Coordinates of C-alpha atoms in Angstrom, one line a residue:
X1 CA -1.3 0.7 -15.1
X2 CA -2.8 4.0 -15.7
X3 CA -1.8 6.7 -13.7
X4 CA -4.7 8.2 -11.9
X5 CA -4.9 11.9 -11.3
X6 CA -5.7 12.3 -8.5
X7 CA -4.2 9.1 -7.3
X8 CA -7.1 8.4 -4.8
X9 CA -10.9 8.7 -4.8
X10 CA -13.0 10.0 -1.8
X11 CA -14.9 7.7 0.5
X12 CA -18.2 9.4 -0.4
X13 CA -17.9 8.8 -4.2
X14 CA -20.7 6.9 -5.6
X15 CA -20.0 3.3 -5.8
X16 CA -20.3 3.3 -9.7
X17 CA -17.5 5.8 -9.8
X18 CA -15.4 3.8 -7.5
X19 CA -16.0 0.6 -9.8
X20 CA -14.7 2.6 -13.0
X21 CA -11.9 4.0 -11.0
X22 CA -10.7 0.5 -10.3
X23 CA -11.3 -0.9 -13.6
X24 CA -9.1 2.2 -15.0
X25 CA -6.2 1.6 -12.4
X26 CA -5.7 -2.1 -13.3
X27 CA -2.6 -3.3 -14.7
X28 CA -4.0 -3.7 -18.2
X29 CA -4.9 -0.3 -18.8
X30 CA -2.0 2.3 -19.7
X31 CA -1.8 6.1 -19.9
X32 CA -3.3 8.6 -17.7
X33 CA -6.9 9.2 -16.3
X34 CA -8.4 12.5 -15.0
X35 CA -11.1 11.9 -12.7
X36 CA -13.8 14.6 -12.4
X37 CA -12.4 17.0 -14.7
X38 CA -14.1 20.4 -14.5
X39 CA -15.0 22.2 -17.9
X40 CA -15.8 25.8 -17.7
X41 CA -15.9 26.5 -21.5
X42 CA -19.1 24.0 -21.9
X43 CA -21.3 25.0 -24.8
X44 CA -24.4 24.7 -22.9
X45 CA -23.5 24.8 -19.1
X46 CA -21.5 27.5 -17.0
X47 CA -19.6 24.6 -15.4
X48 CA -19.6 21.0 -16.6
X49 CA -17.6 17.9 -15.8
X50 CA -16.1 15.0 -17.5
X51 CA -16.4 12.1 -15.2
X52 CA -13.2 10.3 -16.5
X53 CA -10.8 11.6 -19.0
X54 CA -8.7 9.0 -20.4
X55 CA -5.5 10.0 -22.3
X56 CA -3.1 7.5 -23.9
X57 CA -0.9 7.6 -27.1
X58 CA -4.1 6.7 -29.2
X59 CA -5.8 9.9 -28.1
X60 CA -8.5 11.3 -25.5
X61 CA -11.8 9.7 -24.5
X62 CA -14.2 11.4 -22.4
X63 CA -16.1 8.8 -20.3
X64 CA -19.5 9.6 -18.8
X65 CA -20.7 7.2 -16.2
X66 CA -24.3 6.4 -15.1
X67 CA -24.8 4.5 -11.9
X68 CA -28.0 2.6 -11.1
X69 CA -29.4 -0.9 -10.9
X70 CA -31.6 -0.1 -14.1
X71 CA -31.5 2.7 -16.5
X72 CA -34.3 3.2 -18.8
X73 CA -36.0 5.9 -21.2
X74 CA -39.8 6.6 -20.9
X75 CA -41.8 9.1 -23.0
X76 CA -38.4 10.8 -23.9
X77 CA -37.3 11.2 -20.3
X78 CA -34.3 9.2 -18.9
X79 CA -34.6 7.5 -15.4
X80 CA -32.4 5.4 -12.9
X81 CA -33.4 2.9 -10.4
X82 CA -31.2 3.0 -7.4
X83 CA -30.4 -0.1 -5.0
X84 CA -33.4 0.7 -2.8
X85 CA -35.7 0.7 -5.8
X86 CA -36.1 4.6 -5.9
X87 CA -36.5 6.0 -9.4
X88 CA -34.5 9.3 -10.4
X89 CA -34.8 11.6 -13.3
X90 CA -31.6 11.6 -15.1
X91 CA -30.0 13.5 -18.2
X92 CA -29.4 11.6 -21.4
X93 CA -25.7 10.1 -20.8
X94 CA -25.1 9.9 -24.5
X95 CA -25.7 13.7 -24.9
X96 CA -23.8 14.4 -21.9
X97 CA -20.8 12.7 -23.1
X98 CA -21.0 14.2 -26.6
X99 CA -21.2 17.7 -25.0
X100 CA -18.2 17.3 -22.9
X101 CA -16.2 15.9 -26.0
X102 CA -17.3 18.8 -28.2
X103 CA -16.3 21.3 -25.4
X104 CA -12.9 19.7 -24.9
X105 CA -12.1 19.6 -28.5
X106 CA -13.0 23.2 -29.0
X107 CA -10.9 24.2 -26.0
X108 CA -7.8 22.5 -27.6
X109 CA -8.2 24.1 -30.7
X110 CA -8.6 27.6 -29.1
X111 CA -5.3 26.8 -27.2
X112 CA -3.3 24.9 -29.6
X113 CA -4.7 25.8 -33.0
X114 CA -6.9 23.6 -35.4
X115 CA -3.6 22.2 -36.9
X116 CA -1.8 21.1 -34.0
X117 CA -1.1 17.6 -33.2
X118 CA -2.8 17.8 -29.9
X119 CA -6.0 19.2 -31.5
X120 CA -5.8 16.4 -34.5
X121 CA -5.4 13.6 -32.1
X122 CA -8.2 11.0 -32.0
X123 CA -10.9 12.3 -29.6
X124 CA -14.1 10.7 -28.8
X125 CA -16.6 9.7 -25.8
X126 CA -17.8 6.5 -24.2
X127 CA -20.7 5.8 -21.9
X128 CA -20.3 3.3 -19.0
X129 CA -23.3 1.6 -17.1
X130 CA -21.3 -0.4 -14.1
X131 CA -24.3 -1.6 -12.4
X132 CA -26.6 -2.8 -14.9
X133 CA -27.1 -4.2 -18.4
X134 CA -28.2 -1.5 -20.8
X135 CA -30.9 -2.4 -23.1
X136 CA -31.8 0.5 -25.2
X137 CA -31.2 0.8 -28.7
X138 CA -31.8 3.4 -31.4
X139 CA -30.2 5.6 -33.9
X140 CA -29.6 8.3 -31.1
X141 CA -27.6 5.9 -28.9
X142 CA -24.1 5.3 -30.0
X143 CA -23.9 1.7 -28.3
X144 CA -20.8 1.2 -30.3
X145 CA -18.9 3.0 -27.5
X146 CA -21.0 1.7 -24.4
X147 CA -20.1 -0.7 -21.8
X148 CA -22.4 -2.2 -19.2
X149 CA -22.4 -5.1 -16.7
X150 CA -22.9 -7.9 -19.4
X151 CA -19.4 -7.3 -20.6
X152 CA -16.0 -8.7 -19.1
X153 CA -15.4 -6.4 -16.2
X154 CA -11.7 -7.6 -16.2
X155 CA -11.1 -6.9 -19.8
X156 CA -12.0 -2.9 -19.7
X157 CA -8.7 -2.2 -21.5
X158 CA -10.0 -4.1 -24.6
X159 CA -13.2 -1.8 -24.5
X160 CA -11.1 1.2 -24.3
X161 CA -9.4 -0.1 -27.5
X162 CA -12.6 -0.8 -29.2
X163 CA -13.7 2.9 -28.5
X164 CA -10.5 4.1 -30.1
X165 CA -10.7 1.9 -33.1
X166 CA -14.4 3.4 -33.6
X167 CA -13.2 6.9 -33.4
X168 CA -10.2 6.3 -35.4
X169 CA -12.7 5.1 -38.2
X170 CA -14.6 8.4 -37.7
X171 CA -11.5 10.2 -38.3
X172 CA -10.7 8.4 -41.5
X173 CA -14.3 8.5 -42.9
X174 CA -15.3 12.1 -41.6
X175 CA -12.0 14.2 -41.8
X176 CA -10.5 12.0 -44.7
X177 CA -6.9 11.4 -42.8
X178 CA -5.0 9.0 -40.9
X179 CA -5.1 9.1 -36.9
X180 CA -1.9 10.0 -35.5
X181 CA -0.5 8.7 -32.1
X182 CA 0.3 11.2 -29.4
X183 CA 4.0 11.4 -28.3
X184 CA 5.2 11.3 -24.8
X185 CA 5.8 15.3 -24.9
X186 CA 2.4 16.0 -26.5
X187 CA 0.7 13.8 -23.6
X188 CA 2.5 15.8 -21.1
X189 CA 1.5 19.1 -22.5
X190 CA -2.1 17.9 -22.3
X191 CA -1.8 16.9 -18.5
X192 CA -0.2 20.1 -17.7
X193 CA -2.9 22.2 -19.5
X194 CA -6.0 20.2 -18.2
X195 CA -4.6 19.3 -14.6
X196 CA -1.3 20.9 -14.2
X197 CA 0.8 20.1 -11.1
X198 CA 0.6 23.7 -9.7
X199 CA -1.0 22.6 -6.4
X200 CA 0.7 19.4 -5.7
X201 CA 3.3 20.5 -3.3
X202 CA 0.6 22.7 -1.1
X203 CA -1.8 19.7 -1.0
X204 CA 0.7 17.0 -0.4
X205 CA -0.3 17.0 3.5
X206 CA -3.9 16.9 2.5
X207 CA -3.5 14.0 0.2
X208 CA -1.5 12.1 2.9
X209 CA -4.3 12.7 5.3
X210 CA -6.9 11.4 2.6
X211 CA -5.1 8.3 2.0
X212 CA -4.4 7.6 5.7
X213 CA -8.4 7.8 6.2
X214 CA -8.8 5.1 3.4
X215 CA -6.3 2.8 5.3
X216 CA -8.5 3.2 8.6
X217 CA -11.6 1.9 6.7
X218 CA -10.0 -1.0 5.2
X219 CA -9.2 -3.2 8.0
X220 CA -12.2 -5.2 7.9
X221 CA -10.5 -8.5 7.2
X222 CA -8.3 -8.1 10.5
X223 CA -11.3 -7.6 12.8
X224 CA -13.2 -10.5 11.2
X225 CA -10.1 -12.8 12.5
X226 CA -11.2 -11.9 16.1
X227 CA -14.3 -14.0 16.0
X228 CA -12.0 -17.0 14.7
X229 CA -9.7 -16.4 17.3
X230 CA -12.2 -16.4 20.2
X231 CA -13.2 -20.0 19.3
X232 CA -9.7 -21.5 19.2
X233 CA -7.3 -21.6 22.1
X234 CA -4.1 -22.1 20.1
X235 CA -3.5 -19.9 17.0
X236 CA -1.1 -19.1 14.5
X237 CA -1.7 -16.2 12.2
X238 CA 0.3 -15.6 9.2
X239 CA 0.5 -12.5 7.0
X240 CA 2.9 -10.6 4.8
X241 CA 4.2 -7.0 5.8
X242 CA 1.3 -4.7 6.4
X243 CA -1.6 -7.1 6.9
X244 CA -2.5 -5.7 10.4
X245 CA -0.7 -8.3 12.5
X246 CA 0.6 -6.1 15.4
X247 CA -3.1 -4.1 15.4
X248 CA -4.6 -7.4 15.8
X249 CA -2.3 -8.5 18.5
X250 CA -2.8 -5.3 20.6
X251 CA -6.6 -5.7 20.1
X252 CA -6.5 -9.4 21.5
X253 CA -4.3 -8.1 24.4
X254 CA -6.9 -5.4 25.3
X255 CA -9.9 -7.9 25.2
X256 CA -8.1 -10.4 27.4
X257 CA -6.9 -7.6 29.9
X258 CA -10.5 -6.3 29.9
X259 CA -11.5 -9.8 31.3
X260 CA -9.0 -9.5 34.1
X261 CA -6.8 -12.1 32.6
X262 CA -3.0 -12.0 32.8
X263 CA -1.3 -11.5 29.4
X264 CA 2.2 -11.7 28.3
X265 CA 2.6 -9.9 25.1
X266 CA 6.3 -10.9 23.5
X267 CA 8.1 -9.4 20.7
X268 CA 11.6 -9.7 19.3
X269 CA 11.8 -5.8 18.6
X270 CA 12.4 -3.5 21.6
X271 CA 10.8 -0.7 19.8
X272 CA 7.7 -2.4 19.2
X273 CA 7.8 -3.8 22.6
X274 CA 8.0 -0.2 24.1
X275 CA 5.1 0.9 21.7
X276 CA 2.8 -1.9 22.7
X277 CA 3.4 -1.3 26.5
X278 CA 2.3 2.4 26.2
X279 CA -0.7 1.7 24.2
X280 CA -1.8 -1.0 26.4
X281 CA -0.9 1.0 29.6
X282 CA -2.0 -1.9 32.0
X283 CA -0.5 -2.7 35.4
X284 CA 2.6 -5.1 35.5
X285 CA 0.7 -7.6 37.6
X286 CA -1.9 -7.7 34.8
X287 CA 0.2 -7.5 31.6
X288 CA 3.9 -8.1 30.6
X289 CA 4.7 -6.4 27.5
X290 CA 8.5 -6.5 26.3
X291 CA 10.8 -8.5 24.5
X292 CA 11.9 -12.2 24.7
X293 CA 15.0 -11.2 26.3
X294 CA 13.5 -9.1 28.8
X295 CA 11.0 -11.8 30.0
X296 CA 13.9 -14.5 30.2
X297 CA 16.6 -12.4 31.3
X298 CA 15.0 -11.5 34.7
X299 CA 15.1 -15.1 35.7
X300 CA 18.8 -15.9 34.8
X301 CA 21.4 -15.7 37.3
X302 CA 24.1 -13.8 35.2
X303 CA 24.1 -10.6 33.3
X304 CA 25.7 -12.3 30.5
X305 CA 22.3 -12.9 29.1
X306 CA 22.1 -9.5 27.4
X307 CA 24.9 -10.9 25.0
X308 CA 23.1 -14.3 24.0
X309 CA 20.9 -14.6 21.0
X310 CA 17.3 -15.9 21.7
X311 CA 18.0 -19.4 21.1
X312 CA 21.1 -19.4 23.4
X313 CA 19.1 -17.6 26.0
X314 CA 16.4 -20.4 25.7
X315 CA 19.0 -23.2 26.3
X316 CA 20.4 -21.2 29.4
X317 CA 16.9 -20.8 30.8
X318 CA 16.3 -24.4 30.5
X319 CA 19.4 -25.3 32.3
X320 CA 18.4 -23.3 35.2
X321 CA 14.8 -24.2 35.9
X322 CA 12.9 -21.9 38.3
X323 CA 9.5 -20.7 39.5
X324 CA 8.3 -18.0 37.2
X325 CA 5.4 -15.8 36.7
X326 CA 2.4 -17.5 35.1
X327 CA 0.1 -16.0 32.4
X328 CA -3.4 -16.6 31.2
X329 CA -2.9 -15.9 27.5
X330 CA 0.6 -15.6 25.5
X331 CA 0.7 -13.2 22.7
X332 CA 3.7 -13.3 20.5
X333 CA 4.3 -10.8 17.6
X334 CA 7.0 -11.2 15.1
X335 CA 7.2 -15.0 15.9
X336 CA 9.2 -15.7 12.9
X337 CA 12.1 -14.5 14.8
X338 CA 11.7 -16.6 17.6
X339 CA 10.8 -20.0 15.8
X340 CA 13.1 -22.0 17.7
X341 CA 11.9 -25.2 19.7
X342 CA 13.9 -24.4 22.8
X343 CA 12.0 -20.9 22.9
X344 CA 8.7 -22.6 22.9
X345 CA 9.8 -25.1 25.5
X346 CA 10.7 -22.0 27.8
X347 CA 7.2 -20.5 27.3
X348 CA 5.8 -23.7 28.3
X349 CA 6.7 -22.6 31.8
X350 CA 5.1 -19.3 31.7
X351 CA 1.8 -20.2 30.2
X352 CA -1.0 -21.7 32.4
X353 CA -1.3 -25.3 31.2
X354 CA 1.8 -25.0 29.1
X355 CA 1.8 -24.6 25.3
X356 CA 0.2 -27.7 24.5
X357 CA -3.1 -27.0 26.4
X358 CA -2.8 -23.4 27.1
X359 CA -4.3 -20.2 25.5
X360 CA -1.9 -18.6 22.7
X361 CA -1.6 -16.7 19.5
X362 CA 1.6 -16.4 17.4
X363 CA 1.7 -13.6 14.7
X364 CA 4.4 -14.2 12.1
X365 CA 5.6 -13.4 8.4
X366 CA 8.1 -15.7 7.2
X367 CA 9.4 -13.3 4.6
X368 CA 10.7 -10.9 7.5
X369 CA 12.7 -13.9 9.1
X370 CA 16.0 -11.7 9.7
X371 CA 17.2 -13.2 12.8
X372 CA 16.8 -17.0 12.4
X373 CA 17.4 -19.7 9.9
X374 CA 15.1 -21.5 7.7
X375 CA 15.9 -24.9 9.3
X376 CA 15.1 -23.7 12.9
X377 CA 11.8 -21.8 11.6
X378 CA 10.6 -25.2 9.7
X379 CA 11.4 -27.3 12.7
X380 CA 9.9 -25.3 15.4
X381 CA 6.6 -24.6 13.0
X382 CA 6.3 -28.6 12.6
X383 CA 6.8 -29.1 16.4
X384 CA 3.9 -26.6 17.3
X385 CA 1.8 -28.2 14.6
X386 CA 2.3 -31.7 16.0
X387 CA 2.3 -31.0 19.7
X388 CA -0.2 -28.2 20.1
X389 CA -2.6 -28.5 16.9
X390 CA -3.0 -24.7 16.5
X391 CA -5.5 -23.2 14.1
X392 CA -3.9 -21.3 11.3
X393 CA -5.2 -18.3 9.9
X394 CA -3.9 -16.4 6.9
X395 CA -4.2 -12.5 6.6
X396 CA -4.0 -11.7 3.0
X397 CA -4.8 -7.9 2.6
X398 CA -2.1 -5.3 2.8
X399 CA -3.7 -2.5 4.9
X400 CA -0.4 -0.5 5.3
X401 CA 1.0 0.3 1.9
X402 CA -0.3 1.9 -1.0
X403 CA -0.8 0.0 -4.2
X404 CA 2.3 1.7 -5.7
X405 CA 4.5 0.8 -2.9
X406 CA 3.2 -2.9 -2.5
X407 CA 3.9 -3.5 -6.5
X408 CA 7.3 -2.2 -6.7
X409 CA 8.4 -3.9 -3.5
X410 CA 7.4 -7.2 -4.9
X411 CA 9.1 -6.3 -8.4
X412 CA 12.3 -5.2 -6.5
X413 CA 12.5 -8.2 -4.1
X414 CA 10.6 -10.8 -5.6
X415 CA 8.7 -11.0 -2.2
X416 CA 4.9 -9.9 -2.0
X417 CA 3.9 -8.3 1.0
X418 CA 0.2 -9.5 0.6
X419 CA -2.6 -8.8 -1.5
X420 CA -2.5 -5.2 -2.5
X421 CA -5.3 -3.0 -1.4
X422 CA -6.9 -0.6 -4.2
X423 CA -5.5 2.4 -2.4
X424 CA -3.4 4.5 -5.0
X425 CA -1.0 6.9 -3.6
X426 CA 2.0 8.8 -5.3
X427 CA 4.5 6.9 -7.3
X428 CA 7.6 5.5 -5.5
X429 CA 10.7 7.6 -6.3
X430 CA 13.9 5.3 -7.2
X431 CA 17.2 6.9 -7.7
X432 CA 20.8 6.2 -7.7
X433 CA 23.9 7.9 -6.4
X434 CA 27.4 7.8 -6.7
X435 CA 28.8 9.7 -3.7
X436 CA 27.4 11.2 -0.3
X437 CA 27.2 14.7 -2.2
X438 CA 24.8 13.2 -4.7
X439 CA 22.8 11.7 -2.2
X440 CA 22.5 14.7 0.1
X441 CA 21.4 16.5 -3.1
X442 CA 18.7 14.1 -3.6
X443 CA 17.5 14.1 -0.1
X444 CA 17.5 18.0 0.3
X445 CA 15.6 18.3 -2.9
X446 CA 12.6 15.8 -2.0
X447 CA 12.6 16.9 1.6
X448 CA 12.2 20.6 0.4
X449 CA 9.0 19.8 -1.6
X450 CA 7.7 17.6 1.3
X451 CA 8.2 20.2 4.0
X452 CA 7.0 23.1 2.0
X453 CA 3.8 20.9 1.3
X454 CA 2.9 20.8 4.9
X455 CA 4.4 17.4 5.6
X456 CA 5.8 17.0 9.4
X457 CA 9.1 16.0 10.0
X458 CA 7.8 13.4 12.7
X459 CA 6.1 11.7 9.7
X460 CA 9.3 11.1 8.1
X461 CA 12.1 8.4 8.9
X462 CA 15.2 7.6 7.3
X463 CA 16.2 3.8 7.0
X464 CA 19.5 2.0 6.3
X465 CA 20.9 -1.3 6.9
X466 CA 24.0 0.4 8.6
X467 CA 24.2 2.5 11.8
X468 CA 24.5 6.1 11.1
X469 CA 28.4 6.2 11.6
X470 CA 28.8 3.6 8.8
X471 CA 26.2 4.9 6.5
X472 CA 26.5 7.5 3.5
X473 CA 25.1 10.0 5.9
X474 CA 28.0 9.5 8.3
X475 CA 29.2 12.9 9.9
X476 CA 26.1 14.7 8.4
X477 CA 24.4 16.7 11.4
X478 CA 21.5 18.2 9.6
X479 CA 19.4 18.2 6.5
X480 CA 16.9 21.1 5.3
X481 CA 17.7 22.9 8.6
X482 CA 16.5 19.8 10.4
X483 CA 19.0 18.0 12.7
X484 CA 19.6 14.5 11.9
X485 CA 18.6 12.4 14.9
X486 CA 20.2 8.9 15.3
X487 CA 17.1 7.4 17.1
X488 CA 17.3 4.5 19.4
X489 CA 13.6 4.8 20.5
X490 CA 10.3 5.5 18.6
X491 CA 9.3 7.7 21.4
X492 CA 12.3 9.8 21.4
X493 CA 11.3 12.3 18.2
X494 CA 12.7 15.6 18.9
X495 CA 11.0 18.6 17.3
X496 CA 12.5 19.9 14.3
X497 CA 14.7 16.8 13.5
X498 CA 14.7 13.9 11.1
X499 CA 15.0 10.5 12.6
X500 CA 17.3 7.9 11.3
X501 CA 17.0 4.3 12.1
X502 CA 18.6 0.8 11.1
X503 CA 16.1 -1.4 9.2
X504 CA 16.6 -3.9 11.9
X505 CA 15.4 -1.6 14.6
X506 CA 12.4 -0.2 12.9
X507 CA 11.3 -3.8 11.8
X508 CA 7.5 -4.2 12.6
X509 CA 6.8 -0.4 12.8
X510 CA 5.6 2.0 10.0
X511 CA 5.8 5.6 9.0
X512 CA 4.0 7.7 6.4
X513 CA 7.1 8.5 4.6
X514 CA 10.4 6.5 4.4
X515 CA 13.6 7.3 2.8
X516 CA 15.7 4.2 2.2
X517 CA 19.4 4.8 1.4
X518 CA 22.3 2.9 1.4
X519 CA 21.3 0.2 -0.8
X520 CA 24.4 -1.8 -2.1
X521 CA 22.9 -4.9 -3.1
X522 CA 19.4 -6.2 -4.6
X523 CA 19.8 -9.9 -5.8
X524 CA 21.2 -11.9 -2.5
X525 CA 18.5 -13.3 -0.2
X526 CA 19.7 -11.2 2.7
X527 CA 19.5 -7.9 0.6
X528 CA 16.1 -8.9 -0.8
X529 CA 14.8 -9.4 2.9
X530 CA 16.3 -6.2 4.1
X531 CA 15.0 -4.1 1.2
X532 CA 11.4 -5.9 1.5
X533 CA 11.3 -5.1 5.3
X534 CA 12.4 -1.6 4.9
X535 CA 10.3 -0.8 1.7
X536 CA 7.2 -2.1 3.4
X537 CA 7.6 0.3 6.4
X538 CA 6.1 3.0 3.9
X539 CA 2.7 3.8 4.2
X540 CA 2.2 6.4 1.7
X541 CA 5.4 7.8 0.4
X542 CA 8.7 5.8 -0.4
X543 CA 12.0 7.1 -1.7
X544 CA 14.6 4.3 -2.6
X545 CA 18.0 5.6 -3.0
X546 CA 20.7 3.2 -4.0
X547 CA 24.2 3.1 -4.9
X548 CA 24.9 3.6 -8.5
X549 CA 27.4 0.4 -8.6
X550 CA 24.5 -1.7 -8.1
X551 CA 22.5 -0.6 -11.1
X552 CA 23.3 -3.9 -12.9
X553 CA 21.8 -6.0 -10.1
X554 CA 18.7 -4.0 -9.8
X555 CA 18.1 -3.9 -13.7
X556 CA 18.4 -7.5 -13.9
X557 CA 16.0 -8.2 -10.9
X558 CA 13.4 -5.7 -12.4
X559 CA 13.5 -7.6 -15.7
X560 CA 13.2 -10.9 -14.1
X561 CA 9.4 -12.1 -14.8
X562 CA 9.5 -15.0 -12.7
X563 CA 7.2 -15.6 -9.6
X564 CA 7.8 -14.1 -6.2
X565 CA 10.9 -16.1 -4.8
X566 CA 10.2 -18.1 -1.4
X567 CA 12.5 -17.0 1.1
X568 CA 12.0 -20.0 3.6

């Protein structure tokens, strides 16, 4: 897809510009797009603006966009009609586009000279009416480079090619020469000139805040599910990483507690349990929030329960029946890790009216099944469907990761986190290293840019499949004058430190910035699941550092064009 500069668009941007932003950022469009490019050398204005400047190997295209349900000309004046049927006087979009095109061309000639390849590149303009069908015709209207909603919105890349074909023809006919393609180096020179990266580091923190705000406004699907949940007593909610399962689980718990009902909020990960407990902040006699081990272990006669896995713990509990606390509503997050029939048989004891007739909701992602077998998962799922007849609700929207993170995760793991949101962020950084010395050099370089750009250390997490003493950061005490904290608890984030977690302990959680290290495999199912879980923890920025001797595995996986592989 085209690289959008900047990589996101403000929430208050007109809908017409948002539509074009989405079309230009589709997979079919290649090159670079500068949105809202200021021109201070415009021939007729002190300051002008190119709505979108598209740059590819074929040349440069100034795109003027005009929103409105209707666009028309009357007595020489141009008008638009908005969604509320209000009429607005506007400027001739074809003349606006032409003016921006001439100003840009003259600017490049002034900078590079008229004989330079940058100045001789094919240049032109286009006009887009994304909300209406444009019916105007006339010798003064260059409709050959016009796009409106009568055309195929999904094929915008073909329109761009059509425009370049037209302007290539102008070069041949009017200038009597053959159009020349731009090289990667020439494109880079143009990008540096027109919108250089001098402000990228200082603005990184602000860009992260902006992207974060977009995520907050795009969780509508998750809250729509609340209405369905209120109409069903037993529900299984499935969704990929980042689809808002934990957020929704917490919201259900809050609503149930507000009705003075007793809630058991169960999950597999201790860190998630601690986080949920703090968020809910409910009395123990109203709400239990903890792990399955914490719930069951309290009723077992021996301390040996701490060393048992969940399935073994369930079997031991069933062998020692006893009176237990009863709850009105059971909520289970990360349920894929607890999909064992014996576990649901134990939960039957804690739930009023049992699993068959009681009220419960399970949240799960089969792709994150790190601590269970596929056989146990499938058998338990069929058991719940047959005995309890739950409603099954899919969550399809990834509201955690930027599109860049979501797409690369799918490509590198062949597991799709969820349908990607059109929230664009910085590209994912993927680099190899051959030694601890090289890894430290990579980490320090990226961390220096982030910290100097205003990012907080608490927004950064380092993840590995290994405990720190076994990782490639073993014996490293600090990075960029920040101590390296081997974190056990997500609430234990010391000031001026970088926090290190294992992937397993951070599962179900998220961080604005993630550094994934120690990758020593890509193809094996276990490695794909671990990498998937780790990569989808990142909301905005992701850095993937893998061991050099796994390069062939990564290359093979990235070149594999097959569909996402099912993990269960």
